[in-house]
PDB file of C-alpha atoms in Angstrom:
ATOM      1  CA  MET A   1     -18.196  28.078 -49.406  1.00 51.00           C
ATOM      2  CA  SER A   2     -18.134  25.820 -52.472  1.00 50.00           C
ATOM      3  CA  SER A   3     -19.577  22.310 -52.290  1.00 46.00           C
ATOM      4  CA  SER A   4     -16.101  20.861 -52.901  1.00 47.00           C
ATOM      5  CA  SER A   5     -14.668  22.832 -49.968  1.00 47.00           C
ATOM      6  CA  SER A   6     -17.565  21.768 -47.767  1.00 46.00           C
ATOM      7  CA  CYS A   7     -17.029  18.137 -48.727  1.00 45.00           C
ATOM      8  CA  SER A   8     -13.300  18.431 -48.056  1.00 47.00           C
ATOM      9  CA  SER A   9     -13.933  19.945 -44.617  1.00 47.00           C
ATOM     10  CA  SER A  10     -16.402  17.211 -43.744  1.00 45.00           C
ATOM     11  CA  LEU A  11     -13.934  14.541 -44.754  1.00 41.00           C
ATOM     12  CA  THR A  12     -11.260  16.191 -42.616  1.00 42.00           C
ATOM     13  CA  VAL A  13     -13.541  16.235 -39.581  1.00 42.00           C
ATOM     14  CA  ILE A  14     -14.467  12.578 -40.119  1.00 43.00           C
ATOM     15  CA  PHE A  15     -10.796  11.638 -40.427  1.00 43.00           C
ATOM     16  CA  VAL A  16      -9.845  13.520 -37.235  1.00 41.00           C
ATOM     17  CA  VAL A  17     -12.690  11.907 -35.273  1.00 41.00           C
ATOM     18  CA  PHE A  18     -11.736   8.466 -36.594  1.00 41.00           C
ATOM     19  CA  TYR A  19      -8.068   9.086 -35.726  1.00 38.00           C
ATOM     20  CA  LEU A  20      -8.934  10.155 -32.185  1.00 40.00           C
ATOM     21  CA  LEU A  21     -11.092   7.073 -31.713  1.00 41.00           C
ATOM     22  CA  VAL A  22      -8.285   4.819 -32.905  1.00 39.00           C
ATOM     23  CA  VAL A  23      -5.746   6.548 -30.660  1.00 38.00           C
ATOM     24  CA  SER A  24      -8.046   6.440 -27.634  1.00 38.00           C
ATOM     25  CA  SER A  25      -8.837   2.743 -28.107  1.00 39.00           C
ATOM     26  CA  ASN A  26      -5.174   1.828 -28.529  1.00 45.00           C
ATOM     27  CA  ALA A  27      -3.651   4.024 -25.858  1.00 62.00           C
ATOM     28  CA  GLN A  28      -0.404   2.875 -24.313  1.00 88.00           C
ATOM     29  CA  LEU A  29       0.269   2.357 -20.644  1.00 96.00           C
ATOM     30  CA  THR A  30       2.437   5.036 -19.048  1.00 97.00           C
ATOM     31  CA  THR A  31       4.036   5.491 -15.634  1.00 97.00           C
ATOM     32  CA  ASN A  32       2.521   8.981 -15.178  1.00 97.00           C
ATOM     33  CA  PHE A  33      -1.029   8.189 -16.296  1.00 98.00           C
ATOM     34  CA  TYR A  34      -2.681   9.530 -13.107  1.00 98.00           C
ATOM     35  CA  SER A  35      -0.145  12.225 -12.237  1.00 97.00           C
ATOM     36  CA  SER A  36      -2.714  14.987 -12.792  1.00 98.00           C
ATOM     37  CA  SER A  37      -6.038  13.205 -12.351  1.00 98.00           C
ATOM     38  CA  CYS A  38      -5.134  11.412  -9.094  1.00 98.00           C
ATOM     39  CA  PRO A  39      -1.819  12.778  -7.765  1.00 98.00           C
ATOM     40  CA  ASN A  40      -2.061  10.999  -4.381  1.00 98.00           C
ATOM     41  CA  LEU A  41      -2.831   7.588  -5.883  1.00 98.00           C
ATOM     42  CA  HIS A  42       0.410   5.827  -4.990  1.00 98.00           C
ATOM     43  CA  SER A  43       0.528   6.994  -1.382  1.00 98.00           C
ATOM     44  CA  THR A  44      -3.147   6.116  -0.950  1.00 98.00           C
ATOM     45  CA  VAL A  45      -2.648   2.558  -2.212  1.00 98.00           C
ATOM     46  CA  LYS A  46       0.558   1.981  -0.269  1.00 98.00           C
ATOM     47  CA  SER A  47      -1.001   3.059   3.016  1.00 98.00           C
ATOM     48  CA  VAL A  48      -3.719   0.396   2.750  1.00 98.00           C
ATOM     49  CA  VAL A  49      -1.279  -2.288   1.580  1.00 98.00           C
ATOM     50  CA  GLN A  50       1.077  -1.497   4.459  1.00 98.00           C
ATOM     51  CA  SER A  51      -1.740  -1.817   6.980  1.00 98.00           C
ATOM     52  CA  ALA A  52      -2.863  -5.127   5.487  1.00 98.00           C
ATOM     53  CA  ILE A  53       0.661  -6.575   5.628  1.00 98.00           C
ATOM     54  CA  ASN A  54       1.108  -5.292   9.175  1.00 98.00           C
ATOM     55  CA  ARG A  55      -1.944  -7.359  10.111  1.00 97.00           C
ATOM     56  CA  GLU A  56      -0.745 -10.429   8.196  1.00 96.00           C
ATOM     57  CA  ASN A  57       2.631 -10.750   6.465  1.00 93.00           C
ATOM     58  CA  ARG A  58       1.266 -13.369   4.090  1.00 95.00           C
ATOM     59  CA  MET A  59      -1.082 -10.785   2.557  1.00 98.00           C
ATOM     60  CA  GLY A  60       1.778  -9.268   0.561  1.00 98.00           C
ATOM     61  CA  ALA A  61       2.246 -12.539  -1.288  1.00 97.00           C
ATOM     62  CA  SER A  62      -1.510 -12.867  -1.740  1.00 98.00           C
ATOM     63  CA  LEU A  63      -1.815  -9.434  -3.367  1.00 98.00           C
ATOM     64  CA  LEU A  64       1.102 -10.216  -5.653  1.00 98.00           C
ATOM     65  CA  ARG A  65      -0.570 -13.505  -6.586  1.00 97.00           C
ATOM     66  CA  LEU A  66      -3.820 -11.681  -7.443  1.00 97.00           C
ATOM     67  CA  PHE A  67      -1.962  -9.603 -10.003  1.00 97.00           C
ATOM     68  CA  PHE A  68      -0.320 -12.707 -11.490  1.00 96.00           C
ATOM     69  CA  HIS A  69      -3.618 -14.551 -11.854  1.00 95.00           C
ATOM     70  CA  ASP A  70      -5.400 -11.507 -13.275  1.00 95.00           C
ATOM     71  CA  CYS A  71      -2.561 -10.711 -15.630  1.00 88.00           C
ATOM     72  CA  PHE A  72      -2.765 -13.577 -17.974  1.00 77.00           C
ATOM     73  CA  GLY A  73      -5.314 -10.761 -18.986  1.00 70.00           C
ATOM     74  CA  CYS A  74      -4.501  -7.720 -16.803  1.00 89.00           C
ATOM     75  CA  ASP A  75      -8.023  -6.349 -16.872  1.00 96.00           C
ATOM     76  CA  GLY A  76      -9.428  -6.797 -13.367  1.00 97.00           C
ATOM     77  CA  SER A  77     -11.647  -9.657 -14.525  1.00 96.00           C
ATOM     78  CA  LEU A  78     -10.442 -11.872 -11.655  1.00 97.00           C
ATOM     79  CA  LEU A  79     -12.066  -9.507  -9.149  1.00 98.00           C
ATOM     80  CA  LEU A  80     -15.624  -9.949 -10.441  1.00 97.00           C
ATOM     81  CA  ASP A  81     -17.981 -11.969  -8.229  1.00 97.00           C
ATOM     82  CA  ASP A  82     -20.231 -14.661  -9.632  1.00 95.00           C
ATOM     83  CA  THR A  83     -23.948 -13.861  -9.800  1.00 94.00           C
ATOM     84  CA  SER A  84     -27.034 -15.758 -10.910  1.00 93.00           C
ATOM     85  CA  THR A  85     -26.428 -14.477 -14.436  1.00 93.00           C
ATOM     86  CA  PHE A  86     -22.653 -14.120 -14.517  1.00 93.00           C
ATOM     87  CA  THR A  87     -19.833 -16.650 -14.136  1.00 95.00           C
ATOM     88  CA  GLY A  88     -16.476 -15.119 -13.301  1.00 94.00           C
ATOM     89  CA  GLU A  89     -12.976 -16.481 -12.740  1.00 96.00           C
ATOM     90  CA  LYS A  90     -12.844 -16.880  -8.965  1.00 96.00           C
ATOM     91  CA  MET A  91     -14.032 -20.495  -9.127  1.00 94.00           C
ATOM     92  CA  ALA A  92     -11.624 -21.491 -11.917  1.00 94.00           C
ATOM     93  CA  ARG A  93      -9.329 -24.370 -10.945  1.00 93.00           C
ATOM     94  CA  PRO A  94      -6.164 -22.258 -10.435  1.00 92.00           C
ATOM     95  CA  ASN A  95      -8.103 -19.687  -8.384  1.00 93.00           C
ATOM     96  CA  ASN A  96     -10.648 -21.558  -6.273  1.00 92.00           C
ATOM     97  CA  GLY A  97      -9.373 -21.818  -2.717  1.00 88.00           C
ATOM     98  CA  SER A  98      -6.046 -20.342  -3.803  1.00 90.00           C
ATOM     99  CA  VAL A  99      -6.332 -16.622  -4.539  1.00 95.00           C
ATOM    100  CA  ARG A 100      -7.185 -14.350  -1.637  1.00 96.00           C
ATOM    101  CA  GLY A 101      -6.942 -10.710  -0.559  1.00 98.00           C
ATOM    102  CA  PHE A 102     -10.051  -9.455  -2.355  1.00 98.00           C
ATOM    103  CA  GLU A 103     -11.174  -7.585   0.751  1.00 98.00           C
ATOM    104  CA  VAL A 104      -7.898  -5.619   0.733  1.00 98.00           C
ATOM    105  CA  ILE A 105      -8.502  -4.601  -2.885  1.00 98.00           C
ATOM    106  CA  ASP A 106     -11.979  -3.452  -1.797  1.00 98.00           C
ATOM    107  CA  GLN A 107     -10.378  -1.311   0.929  1.00 98.00           C
ATOM    108  CA  ILE A 108      -7.891   0.183  -1.519  1.00 98.00           C
ATOM    109  CA  LYS A 109     -10.627   0.928  -4.039  1.00 98.00           C
ATOM    110  CA  SER A 110     -12.704   2.668  -1.365  1.00 98.00           C
ATOM    111  CA  ALA A 111      -9.747   4.836  -0.317  1.00 98.00           C
ATOM    112  CA  VAL A 112      -8.897   5.680  -3.924  1.00 98.00           C
ATOM    113  CA  GLU A 113     -12.535   6.534  -4.721  1.00 98.00           C
ATOM    114  CA  ASN A 114     -12.538   8.932  -1.785  1.00 97.00           C
ATOM    115  CA  ALA A 115      -9.405  10.622  -3.130  1.00 97.00           C
ATOM    116  CA  CYS A 116     -10.380  10.740  -6.808  1.00 97.00           C
ATOM    117  CA  PRO A 117     -13.766   9.199  -7.654  1.00 98.00           C
ATOM    118  CA  GLY A 118     -14.292   7.458 -10.980  1.00 97.00           C
ATOM    119  CA  ILE A 119     -10.686   7.835 -12.138  1.00 98.00           C
ATOM    120  CA  VAL A 120      -8.607   4.750 -11.285  1.00 98.00           C
ATOM    121  CA  SER A 121      -9.341   1.248 -12.546  1.00 98.00           C
ATOM    122  CA  CYS A 122      -9.340  -1.842 -10.364  1.00 98.00           C
ATOM    123  CA  ALA A 123      -6.848  -3.396 -12.795  1.00 98.00           C
ATOM    124  CA  ASP A 124      -4.378  -0.588 -12.101  1.00 98.00           C
ATOM    125  CA  ILE A 125      -4.978  -0.864  -8.361  1.00 98.00           C
ATOM    126  CA  LEU A 126      -3.923  -4.518  -8.589  1.00 98.00           C
ATOM    127  CA  ALA A 127      -0.724  -3.526 -10.393  1.00 98.00           C
ATOM    128  CA  ILE A 128       0.244  -0.897  -7.827  1.00 98.00           C
ATOM    129  CA  ALA A 129      -0.658  -3.113  -4.859  1.00 98.00           C
ATOM    130  CA  ALA A 130       1.550  -5.894  -6.248  1.00 98.00           C
ATOM    131  CA  ARG A 131       4.533  -3.537  -6.530  1.00 98.00           C
ATOM    132  CA  ASP A 132       3.964  -2.107  -3.059  1.00 98.00           C
ATOM    133  CA  SER A 133       3.712  -5.597  -1.552  1.00 98.00           C
ATOM    134  CA  VAL A 134       7.080  -6.549  -3.009  1.00 98.00           C
ATOM    135  CA  VAL A 135       8.729  -3.353  -1.772  1.00 98.00           C
ATOM    136  CA  ILE A 136       7.265  -3.605   1.743  1.00 98.00           C
ATOM    137  CA  LEU A 137       8.560  -7.182   2.037  1.00 98.00           C
ATOM    138  CA  GLY A 138      12.107  -6.163   1.061  1.00 98.00           C
ATOM    139  CA  GLY A 139      12.066  -6.530  -2.705  1.00 98.00           C
ATOM    140  CA  PRO A 140      12.772  -4.177  -5.603  1.00 98.00           C
ATOM    141  CA  SER A 141      10.703  -1.197  -6.669  1.00 98.00           C
ATOM    142  CA  TRP A 142       9.761  -0.198 -10.204  1.00 98.00           C
ATOM    143  CA  ASN A 143       7.702   2.456 -11.957  1.00 98.00           C
ATOM    144  CA  VAL A 144       4.353   0.773 -12.594  1.00 98.00           C
ATOM    145  CA  LYS A 145       2.886   1.313 -16.046  1.00 97.00           C
ATOM    146  CA  LEU A 146      -0.737   2.415 -15.742  1.00 98.00           C
ATOM    147  CA  GLY A 147      -3.774   3.278 -17.821  1.00 97.00           C
ATOM    148  CA  ARG A 148      -5.634  -0.037 -17.817  1.00 97.00           C
ATOM    149  CA  ARG A 149      -9.404  -0.158 -17.784  1.00 98.00           C
ATOM    150  CA  ASP A 150     -11.609  -2.817 -16.223  1.00 98.00           C
ATOM    151  CA  ALA A 151     -13.204  -5.656 -18.129  1.00 97.00           C
ATOM    152  CA  ARG A 152     -16.972  -6.017 -18.285  1.00 96.00           C
ATOM    153  CA  THR A 153     -16.568  -9.733 -18.896  1.00 95.00           C
ATOM    154  CA  ALA A 154     -14.613 -12.666 -17.487  1.00 93.00           C
ATOM    155  CA  SER A 155     -13.738 -16.130 -18.755  1.00 93.00           C
ATOM    156  CA  GLN A 156     -13.497 -19.074 -16.391  1.00 93.00           C
ATOM    157  CA  SER A 157     -12.329 -21.309 -19.242  1.00 93.00           C
ATOM    158  CA  ALA A 158      -9.528 -18.889 -20.145  1.00 92.00           C
ATOM    159  CA  ALA A 159      -8.387 -18.852 -16.512  1.00 92.00           C
ATOM    160  CA  ASN A 160      -8.421 -22.658 -16.470  1.00 93.00           C
ATOM    161  CA  ASN A 161      -6.421 -22.884 -19.677  1.00 92.00           C
ATOM    162  CA  ASN A 162      -3.972 -19.974 -19.425  1.00 92.00           C
ATOM    163  CA  ILE A 163      -2.748 -19.820 -15.826  1.00 93.00           C
ATOM    164  CA  PRO A 164       0.323 -22.065 -15.325  1.00 93.00           C
ATOM    165  CA  GLN A 165      -0.199 -25.048 -13.027  1.00 94.00           C
ATOM    166  CA  PRO A 166       2.074 -26.199 -10.150  1.00 95.00           C
ATOM    167  CA  THR A 167       2.431 -29.578 -11.900  1.00 94.00           C
ATOM    168  CA  PHE A 168       3.718 -28.101 -15.177  1.00 95.00           C
ATOM    169  CA  SER A 169       6.922 -29.339 -16.760  1.00 94.00           C
ATOM    170  CA  LEU A 170       9.552 -26.922 -18.017  1.00 95.00           C
ATOM    171  CA  SER A 171       8.295 -27.240 -21.596  1.00 96.00           C
ATOM    172  CA  GLN A 172       4.732 -26.528 -20.473  1.00 96.00           C
ATOM    173  CA  LEU A 173       5.878 -23.488 -18.505  1.00 96.00           C
ATOM    174  CA  LEU A 174       7.826 -22.149 -21.469  1.00 96.00           C
ATOM    175  CA  SER A 175       4.868 -22.670 -23.778  1.00 96.00           C
ATOM    176  CA  SER A 176       2.461 -21.004 -21.339  1.00 95.00           C
ATOM    177  CA  PHE A 177       4.649 -17.907 -21.011  1.00 96.00           C
ATOM    178  CA  GLU A 178       5.488 -17.747 -24.713  1.00 96.00           C
ATOM    179  CA  ASP A 179       1.770 -17.798 -25.509  1.00 94.00           C
ATOM    180  CA  GLN A 180       1.524 -14.527 -23.568  1.00 93.00           C
ATOM    181  CA  GLY A 181       4.536 -12.969 -25.274  1.00 94.00           C
ATOM    182  CA  LEU A 182       6.848 -13.498 -22.300  1.00 96.00           C
ATOM    183  CA  SER A 183      10.447 -14.697 -22.547  1.00 96.00           C
ATOM    184  CA  ILE A 184      12.430 -17.395 -20.751  1.00 96.00           C
ATOM    185  CA  THR A 185      13.978 -14.649 -18.620  1.00 97.00           C
ATOM    186  CA  ASP A 186      10.501 -13.424 -17.713  1.00 97.00           C
ATOM    187  CA  LEU A 187       9.493 -16.957 -16.732  1.00 97.00           C
ATOM    188  CA  VAL A 188      12.431 -17.580 -14.420  1.00 97.00           C
ATOM    189  CA  ALA A 189      12.395 -14.085 -12.927  1.00 98.00           C
ATOM    190  CA  LEU A 190       8.642 -14.017 -12.293  1.00 98.00           C
ATOM    191  CA  SER A 191       8.789 -17.469 -10.714  1.00 97.00           C
ATOM    192  CA  GLY A 192      10.950 -15.807  -8.061  1.00 98.00           C
ATOM    193  CA  ALA A 193       7.706 -14.366  -6.659  1.00 98.00           C
ATOM    194  CA  HIS A 194       7.572 -17.716  -4.846  1.00 98.00           C
ATOM    195  CA  THR A 195      10.221 -16.371  -2.514  1.00 98.00           C
ATOM    196  CA  ILE A 196       7.208 -15.225  -0.454  1.00 98.00           C
ATOM    197  CA  GLY A 197       3.903 -16.848   0.391  1.00 96.00           C
ATOM    198  CA  GLN A 198       2.561 -20.319   0.980  1.00 96.00           C
ATOM    199  CA  ALA A 199       1.049 -23.159  -1.023  1.00 97.00           C
ATOM    200  CA  ARG A 200      -1.671 -25.677  -0.199  1.00 96.00           C
ATOM    201  CA  CYS A 201      -0.905 -29.348   0.318  1.00 97.00           C
ATOM    202  CA  THR A 202      -2.970 -30.235  -2.742  1.00 95.00           C
ATOM    203  CA  SER A 203      -0.492 -28.251  -4.878  1.00 96.00           C
ATOM    204  CA  PHE A 204       2.625 -30.118  -3.767  1.00 97.00           C
ATOM    205  CA  ARG A 205       1.409 -33.514  -2.516  1.00 96.00           C
ATOM    206  CA  ASN A 206       2.450 -35.370  -5.645  1.00 95.00           C
ATOM    207  CA  ARG A 207       5.936 -33.870  -5.491  1.00 96.00           C
ATOM    208  CA  ILE A 208       6.726 -34.786  -1.876  1.00 97.00           C
ATOM    209  CA  TYR A 209       5.487 -38.372  -2.187  1.00 95.00           C
ATOM    210  CA  ASN A 210       6.144 -39.365  -5.793  1.00 90.00           C
ATOM    211  CA  GLU A 211       9.339 -37.536  -6.768  1.00 88.00           C
ATOM    212  CA  ILE A 212      11.633 -38.874  -4.030  1.00 80.00           C
ATOM    213  CA  GLY A 213      14.814 -40.233  -5.584  1.00 75.00           C
ATOM    214  CA  TYR A 214      14.269 -38.071  -8.627  1.00 84.00           C
ATOM    215  CA  ASN A 215      14.696 -34.375  -7.869  1.00 92.00           C
ATOM    216  CA  ILE A 216      13.708 -33.700  -4.264  1.00 96.00           C
ATOM    217  CA  ASP A 217      15.835 -33.634  -1.132  1.00 95.00           C
ATOM    218  CA  ALA A 218      14.646 -36.542   1.033  1.00 94.00           C
ATOM    219  CA  SER A 219      14.763 -34.668   4.345  1.00 95.00           C
ATOM    220  CA  PHE A 220      12.885 -31.756   2.825  1.00 96.00           C
ATOM    221  CA  ALA A 221      10.204 -34.133   1.532  1.00 96.00           C
ATOM    222  CA  LYS A 222       9.871 -35.742   4.963  1.00 96.00           C
ATOM    223  CA  THR A 223       9.453 -32.339   6.618  1.00 96.00           C
ATOM    224  CA  ARG A 224       6.681 -31.364   4.211  1.00 97.00           C
ATOM    225  CA  GLN A 225       4.948 -34.747   4.566  1.00 97.00           C
ATOM    226  CA  ALA A 226       4.423 -34.081   8.272  1.00 96.00           C
ATOM    227  CA  ASN A 227       1.705 -31.559   7.424  1.00 96.00           C
ATOM    228  CA  CYS A 228       0.500 -32.936   4.100  1.00 97.00           C
ATOM    229  CA  PRO A 229      -1.006 -36.447   4.251  1.00 97.00           C
ATOM    230  CA  ARG A 230      -0.575 -38.754   1.263  1.00 95.00           C
ATOM    231  CA  SER A 231      -4.317 -39.315   0.856  1.00 93.00           C
ATOM    232  CA  SER A 232      -6.188 -36.748  -1.210  1.00 88.00           C
ATOM    233  CA  ASN A 233      -9.049 -34.940   0.503  1.00 89.00           C
ATOM    234  CA  SER A 234      -7.059 -35.121   3.736  1.00 92.00           C
ATOM    235  CA  GLY A 235      -5.341 -31.895   4.719  1.00 95.00           C
ATOM    236  CA  ASP A 236      -5.663 -30.491   1.198  1.00 95.00           C
ATOM    237  CA  ASN A 237      -5.662 -26.916   2.490  1.00 94.00           C
ATOM    238  CA  ASN A 238      -2.775 -27.328   4.930  1.00 97.00           C
ATOM    239  CA  LEU A 239      -0.114 -24.763   4.117  1.00 97.00           C
ATOM    240  CA  ALA A 240       3.649 -24.839   3.651  1.00 98.00           C
ATOM    241  CA  PRO A 241       6.016 -21.947   2.815  1.00 97.00           C
ATOM    242  CA  LEU A 242       7.105 -21.681  -0.803  1.00 97.00           C
ATOM    243  CA  ASP A 243      10.499 -20.484   0.413  1.00 96.00           C
ATOM    244  CA  LEU A 244      11.897 -22.674   3.175  1.00 89.00           C
ATOM    245  CA  GLN A 245      14.095 -19.967   4.744  1.00 91.00           C
ATOM    246  CA  THR A 246      12.379 -16.584   4.464  1.00 95.00           C
ATOM    247  CA  PRO A 247       8.713 -16.953   3.424  1.00 94.00           C
ATOM    248  CA  THR A 248       7.802 -13.384   4.406  1.00 95.00           C
ATOM    249  CA  TYR A 249      10.886 -11.646   3.009  1.00 97.00           C
ATOM    250  CA  PHE A 250      11.466 -10.981  -0.684  1.00 98.00           C
ATOM    251  CA  ASP A 251      14.966 -12.260  -1.525  1.00 98.00           C
ATOM    252  CA  ASN A 252      16.650 -14.865  -3.753  1.00 98.00           C
ATOM    253  CA  ASP A 253      16.508 -17.847  -1.374  1.00 98.00           C
ATOM    254  CA  TYR A 254      13.861 -19.370  -3.636  1.00 98.00           C
ATOM    255  CA  TYR A 255      16.534 -20.047  -6.259  1.00 97.00           C
ATOM    256  CA  LYS A 256      18.966 -21.408  -3.687  1.00 97.00           C
ATOM    257  CA  ASN A 257      16.271 -23.855  -2.596  1.00 97.00           C
ATOM    258  CA  ILE A 258      15.804 -25.062  -6.164  1.00 97.00           C
ATOM    259  CA  ILE A 259      19.533 -25.707  -6.557  1.00 96.00           C
ATOM    260  CA  SER A 260      19.360 -27.749  -3.326  1.00 96.00           C
ATOM    261  CA  GLN A 261      16.343 -29.704  -4.674  1.00 96.00           C
ATOM    262  CA  LYS A 262      14.074 -28.041  -2.127  1.00 96.00           C
ATOM    263  CA  GLY A 263      11.630 -26.329  -4.461  1.00 97.00           C
ATOM    264  CA  LEU A 264       8.154 -26.889  -3.023  1.00 97.00           C
ATOM    265  CA  LEU A 265       6.239 -27.153  -6.293  1.00 97.00           C
ATOM    266  CA  HIS A 266       7.095 -29.428  -9.204  1.00 96.00           C
ATOM    267  CA  SER A 267       6.977 -26.380 -11.496  1.00 96.00           C
ATOM    268  CA  ASP A 268       9.515 -24.621  -9.247  1.00 96.00           C
ATOM    269  CA  GLN A 269      11.991 -27.484  -9.354  1.00 96.00           C
ATOM    270  CA  GLU A 270      11.699 -27.684 -13.143  1.00 95.00           C
ATOM    271  CA  LEU A 271      13.561 -24.360 -13.301  1.00 96.00           C
ATOM    272  CA  SER A 272      16.716 -26.075 -12.011  1.00 91.00           C
ATOM    273  CA  MET A 273      17.447 -26.810 -15.659  1.00 80.00           C
ATOM    274  CA  LYS A 274      17.912 -23.119 -16.485  1.00 84.00           C
ATOM    275  CA  ALA A 275      21.241 -21.329 -16.001  1.00 93.00           C
ATOM    276  CA  LEU A 276      19.279 -18.227 -15.015  1.00 95.00           C
ATOM    277  CA  THR A 277      18.271 -19.946 -11.777  1.00 96.00           C
ATOM    278  CA  GLU A 278      21.871 -20.289 -10.638  1.00 96.00           C
ATOM    279  CA  GLY A 279      22.581 -16.732 -11.736  1.00 97.00           C
ATOM    280  CA  TYR A 280      19.753 -15.361  -9.619  1.00 98.00           C
ATOM    281  CA  ALA A 281      20.800 -17.522  -6.659  1.00 97.00           C
ATOM    282  CA  ASN A 282      24.246 -15.950  -6.811  1.00 97.00           C
ATOM    283  CA  ASN A 283      23.288 -12.357  -7.623  1.00 98.00           C
ATOM    284  CA  LEU A 284      20.397 -10.693  -5.808  1.00 98.00           C
ATOM    285  CA  ASP A 285      20.729  -7.438  -7.763  1.00 98.00           C
ATOM    286  CA  THR A 286      20.378  -9.215 -11.099  1.00 98.00           C
ATOM    287  CA  PHE A 287      17.265 -11.025  -9.891  1.00 98.00           C
ATOM    288  CA  PHE A 288      15.728  -7.806  -8.588  1.00 98.00           C
ATOM    289  CA  SER A 289      16.425  -5.969 -11.850  1.00 98.00           C
ATOM    290  CA  ASP A 290      15.036  -8.745 -14.051  1.00 98.00           C
ATOM    291  CA  PHE A 291      12.019  -9.247 -11.789  1.00 98.00           C
ATOM    292  CA  ALA A 292      11.074  -5.568 -11.992  1.00 98.00           C
ATOM    293  CA  THR A 293      11.364  -5.622 -15.786  1.00 98.00           C
ATOM    294  CA  ALA A 294       9.378  -8.848 -16.016  1.00 98.00           C
ATOM    295  CA  MET A 295       6.577  -7.449 -13.851  1.00 97.00           C
ATOM    296  CA  ASN A 296       6.040  -4.615 -16.306  1.00 96.00           C
ATOM    297  CA  ASN A 297       6.278  -7.051 -19.210  1.00 96.00           C
ATOM    298  CA  MET A 298       3.555  -9.174 -17.622  1.00 96.00           C
ATOM    299  CA  GLY A 299       1.507  -6.061 -16.924  1.00 96.00           C
ATOM    300  CA  ASP A 300       1.510  -5.335 -20.663  1.00 95.00           C
ATOM    301  CA  ILE A 301      -0.431  -8.523 -21.486  1.00 94.00           C
ATOM    302  CA  LYS A 302      -3.594  -7.495 -23.355  1.00 91.00           C
ATOM    303  CA  PRO A 303      -4.673  -4.567 -21.166  1.00 94.00           C
ATOM    304  CA  LEU A 304      -7.884  -2.727 -21.969  1.00 95.00           C
ATOM    305  CA  THR A 305      -7.101   0.926 -22.643  1.00 95.00           C
ATOM    306  CA  GLY A 306      -8.611   4.051 -24.140  1.00 94.00           C
ATOM    307  CA  SER A 307     -12.355   3.684 -24.663  1.00 94.00           C
ATOM    308  CA  ASN A 308     -12.396  -0.074 -24.020  1.00 96.00           C
ATOM    309  CA  GLY A 309     -13.764  -1.498 -20.780  1.00 97.00           C
ATOM    310  CA  GLU A 310     -14.768   0.786 -17.920  1.00 98.00           C
ATOM    311  CA  ILE A 311     -13.649   2.258 -14.601  1.00 98.00           C
ATOM    312  CA  ARG A 312     -15.546   0.145 -12.073  1.00 97.00           C
ATOM    313  CA  LYS A 313     -17.023   1.805  -9.009  1.00 97.00           C
ATOM    314  CA  ASN A 314     -16.935  -1.517  -7.167  1.00 98.00           C
ATOM    315  CA  CYS A 315     -14.208  -3.968  -8.165  1.00 98.00           C
ATOM    316  CA  ARG A 316     -16.538  -6.934  -7.589  1.00 98.00           C
ATOM    317  CA  MET A 317     -19.207  -5.941 -10.100  1.00 97.00           C
ATOM    318  CA  ILE A 318     -19.688  -4.339 -13.476  1.00 96.00           C
ATOM    319  CA  ASN A 319     -21.058  -0.794 -13.382  1.00 95.00           C
TER     320      ASN A 319
END
């Protein structure tokens, strides 16, 4: 073989290797990512989620919330425990005392590892568990896009700065979602996740005492005040349902509450200014369809794929 041919062949090999590396590090999420490598993944996850919700209905909302708080990132970083040498996101202001359900994710991971060890990321488990929680509680289903890998790092400051706050105004909410590439429709649809679950007194105290006469139904405020004292550091962790009517059933009552000025959080009530809110209140099918689409849109936020990140053996720690 001539030296020119040898050089040409070497260049071809280098190009192919480089191309494969680029493709692998920029892989796209797909709905059939584990169809061959872990064919029983979905049934395995759903079984554990169903059992957890059977024990406590609120857990469905908690698992959904975990995905939301991880997904301004979507890399499983929220699941990492703090250590003497590592500071994670669990103690960030939006997460501390608020996010829960980590033990259920541990149970799912254990079951999945038994079925197909070393294959499925914790980030993808979060995504599937969120979908299953919604379905079990009466909401829509969707084909979850998968193929995420788990982060080896976490950022408490990013969690503090990126996760929307219950005190946000409409403009702040729009800016927060736009920064992640999400639309106004995504914002209003995803906020409908508050049709299930509960919030702590510290998250809505200011609304029920300081917004009377502005945008809150007086009788609703009085009802919530009964279990949420005005003074801070008193009853901060007392709970109230985000959806007044059906807090353990996934429907569109959340939007009806907003129209009636009975949104529990200030950020919820801010959505009364959007025509989409009234549309979802009047049409459950439209809400369900837009919510499913928005969940996949949120799941596309900066996932680690290909050769980036890792597949954690234990969701709480880096391999």
